[in-house]
Short mmCIF file of C-alpha atoms in Angstrom, two decimals:
data_model
loop_
_atom_site.label_atom_id
_atom_site.label_comp_id
_atom_site.label_asym_id
_atom_site.label_seq_id
_atom_site.Cartn_x
_atom_site.Cartn_y
_atom_site.Cartn_z
CA MET A 1 0.84 -29.06 -9.28
CA ASN A 2 3.58 -27.76 -11.53
CA SER A 3 6.22 -25.22 -10.84
CA ARG A 4 4.31 -22.37 -12.67
CA THR A 5 0.98 -23.18 -11.18
CA ALA A 6 2.81 -23.66 -8.00
CA ARG A 7 3.85 -19.99 -8.38
CA LEU A 8 0.99 -18.78 -9.57
CA LYS A 9 -0.97 -19.94 -6.46
CA SER A 10 2.00 -18.39 -4.34
CA ILE A 11 1.59 -14.69 -5.84
CA LYS A 12 -1.71 -14.76 -4.93
CA ARG A 13 -1.17 -15.74 -1.48
CA ILE A 14 1.23 -13.26 -1.00
CA ILE A 15 -0.80 -10.08 -2.50
CA ASN A 16 -3.58 -11.37 -0.33
CA GLU A 17 -1.81 -12.01 2.63
CA TYR A 18 0.41 -8.84 2.69
CA HIS A 19 0.27 -5.20 1.60
CA ILE A 20 2.76 -5.94 -1.43
CA THR A 21 3.95 -2.40 -3.19
CA SER A 22 6.48 -3.57 -5.36
CA GLN A 23 7.57 -6.65 -7.56
CA GLU A 24 11.34 -6.46 -5.79
CA GLN A 25 9.01 -6.63 -2.50
CA LEU A 26 7.06 -9.80 -4.32
CA LEU A 27 10.45 -11.26 -5.22
CA ALA A 28 11.40 -11.17 -1.77
CA PHE A 29 8.94 -12.99 -0.59
CA LEU A 30 8.95 -15.20 -3.11
CA GLN A 31 12.37 -16.12 -2.54
CA LYS A 32 12.04 -16.54 1.67
CA GLU A 33 9.31 -19.30 0.54
CA GLU A 34 11.99 -20.95 -1.88
CA VAL A 35 10.34 -20.21 -5.32
CA SER A 36 12.42 -19.39 -7.74
CA VAL A 37 11.49 -17.00 -9.98
CA THR A 38 13.16 -14.15 -12.42
CA GLN A 39 11.90 -10.57 -12.58
CA ALA A 40 10.80 -10.98 -16.24
CA THR A 41 9.10 -14.11 -15.82
CA LEU A 42 7.31 -12.39 -12.28
CA SER A 43 6.07 -9.53 -14.42
CA ARG A 44 4.43 -11.90 -17.08
CA ASP A 45 3.11 -13.51 -14.23
CA LEU A 46 1.38 -10.49 -12.73
CA LYS A 47 0.28 -9.66 -15.99
CA LEU A 48 -1.34 -13.02 -16.30
CA LEU A 49 -3.26 -12.74 -12.96
CA LYS A 50 -4.62 -9.24 -13.90
CA VAL A 51 -2.45 -7.88 -10.87
CA GLY A 52 -3.26 -3.81 -10.36
CA LYS A 53 -1.84 -1.56 -8.04
CA VAL A 54 -4.55 0.31 -5.95
CA SER A 55 -3.76 4.08 -3.78
CA ASP A 56 -3.29 3.10 -0.45
CA GLY A 57 -4.49 6.67 0.40
CA ASN A 58 -0.93 7.76 1.74
CA ASN A 59 0.78 8.36 -1.70
CA GLY A 60 1.64 5.02 -2.10
CA TYR A 61 0.07 2.05 -4.12
CA TYR A 62 0.14 -1.70 -3.48
CA TYR A 63 -0.99 -5.05 -5.63
CA THR A 64 -4.58 -6.19 -5.32
CA LEU A 65 -5.88 -9.02 -7.68
CA PRO A 66 -9.18 -8.35 -9.99
CA ARG A 67 -11.70 -9.76 -7.29
CA ASN A 68 -10.13 -7.75 -4.23
CA ARG A 69 -9.81 -4.74 -6.34
CA LYS A 70 -13.13 -4.79 -7.62
CA GLU A 71 -14.66 -5.19 -3.94
CA MET A 72 -12.26 -2.37 -2.53
CA GLU A 73 -13.38 0.11 -5.78
CA SER A 74 -16.93 -0.72 -4.54
CA THR A 75 -16.59 -0.07 -0.63
CA GLN A 76 -14.31 3.30 -1.57
CA GLN A 77 -17.44 4.74 -3.43
CA TYR A 78 -19.79 3.67 -0.90
CA LEU A 79 -17.00 5.91 1.39
CA SER A 80 -17.10 8.35 -1.12
CA ASP A 81 -20.84 8.43 -1.23
CA ILE A 82 -21.26 8.91 2.45
CA THR A 83 -18.85 11.88 2.64
CA ARG A 84 -20.06 13.42 -0.30
CA GLY A 85 -23.80 13.82 1.24
CA PHE A 86 -23.76 13.54 5.24
CA LEU A 87 -24.17 16.80 6.75
CA SER A 88 -24.88 15.70 10.64
CA ILE A 89 -26.16 12.96 13.22
CA SER A 90 -27.96 12.67 16.26
CA PHE A 91 -29.21 9.68 18.42
CA SER A 92 -31.95 8.82 20.59
CA ALA A 93 -31.72 5.47 21.96
CA ASN A 94 -30.81 2.90 19.46
CA LEU A 95 -31.97 5.04 16.71
CA CYS A 96 -29.92 7.51 14.52
CA ILE A 97 -30.71 9.89 12.38
CA MET A 98 -28.31 11.18 9.99
CA LYS A 99 -29.01 14.56 8.08
CA THR A 100 -27.39 14.93 4.22
CA LEU A 101 -27.45 17.15 1.48
CA ALA A 102 -30.89 17.09 -0.51
CA GLY A 103 -31.70 14.03 -2.64
CA HIS A 104 -28.54 12.48 -0.65
CA ALA A 105 -30.15 10.07 1.70
CA ASP A 106 -31.07 7.14 -0.45
CA THR A 107 -27.20 7.01 -1.87
CA VAL A 108 -25.88 7.59 1.25
CA ALA A 109 -28.29 4.69 2.72
CA ILE A 110 -27.41 2.32 0.47
CA ALA A 111 -23.89 2.64 1.04
CA LEU A 112 -24.32 2.58 4.69
CA ASP A 113 -26.32 -0.76 3.82
CA ASN A 114 -23.98 -2.35 1.44
CA LEU A 115 -20.71 -1.83 3.73
CA GLU A 116 -22.68 -4.67 6.08
CA LEU A 117 -21.80 -2.80 9.26
CA ASP A 118 -22.64 -5.05 12.07
CA GLU A 119 -23.87 -2.24 14.20
CA ILE A 120 -26.49 -1.35 11.98
CA LEU A 121 -29.63 -3.36 11.38
CA GLY A 122 -31.16 -1.38 8.95
CA THR A 123 -31.82 2.16 7.29
CA ILE A 124 -34.77 4.00 5.64
CA ALA A 125 -33.82 7.19 3.68
CA GLY A 126 -35.78 9.96 2.98
CA ASP A 127 -34.79 12.63 0.58
CA ASP A 128 -32.06 14.52 2.79
CA THR A 129 -32.79 12.26 6.26
CA ILE A 130 -31.87 8.52 6.97
CA LEU A 131 -33.11 6.95 9.93
CA ILE A 132 -30.61 4.50 10.97
CA VAL A 133 -31.57 1.49 13.70
CA MET A 134 -28.61 0.15 15.64
CA LYS A 135 -28.06 -2.96 17.13
CA GLU A 136 -29.55 -3.17 21.18
CA ASN A 137 -27.00 -1.59 23.44
CA LEU A 138 -24.69 0.15 21.21
CA SER A 139 -23.96 3.37 22.44
CA SER A 140 -24.14 6.93 20.20
CA GLN A 141 -20.05 6.95 21.14
CA GLN A 142 -19.50 3.36 20.03
CA PHE A 143 -21.24 4.10 16.69
CA LEU A 144 -19.28 7.18 16.36
CA ALA A 145 -16.03 5.35 16.88
CA THR A 146 -16.95 2.31 13.85
CA ILE A 147 -17.61 5.56 11.37
CA LYS A 148 -15.15 7.69 12.54
CA ASN A 149 -12.44 4.53 12.13
CA ILE A 150 -14.18 3.73 8.13
CA ILE A 151 -14.43 7.61 7.52
CA PRO A 152 -11.97 9.28 9.09
CA GLU A 153 -12.14 12.56 7.10
CA LEU A 154 -15.39 12.50 7.89
CA GLU A 155 -16.68 15.51 10.02
CA LEU A 156 -18.74 13.96 12.91
CA GLU A 157 -18.55 16.54 15.93
#
């Protein structure tokens, strides 16, 4: 493997494994791995790899590769769909009823399905109500904790 190929492979691995926020930080990681590169070459490599920056949600940005960026944007869209349509949630055994704004249930259910949460076996949506079938023996508190973990801004109380 030539030095350029090895360098590009290292850049991709570092970006995938770490929360890289600047070229300087990436240069430091590369230097730790004894990969010699100038800032100008690194800049060209990032352009070649189509590396972009996405918001970390805290007024900062970090590097991501195109495939990861698409996945993150999709996940962010699903979370936005849930937040936008959500009204309330209630439970009975391993069944969960989620109320949404009129016309939002199908969008929210699709978002929940696409998030592929282990806690959810499946969803059925009407116009403003979603039936969520949770895994057996999963408590409502455990389910709420999972939802709150991925969507902290959602008002679940």
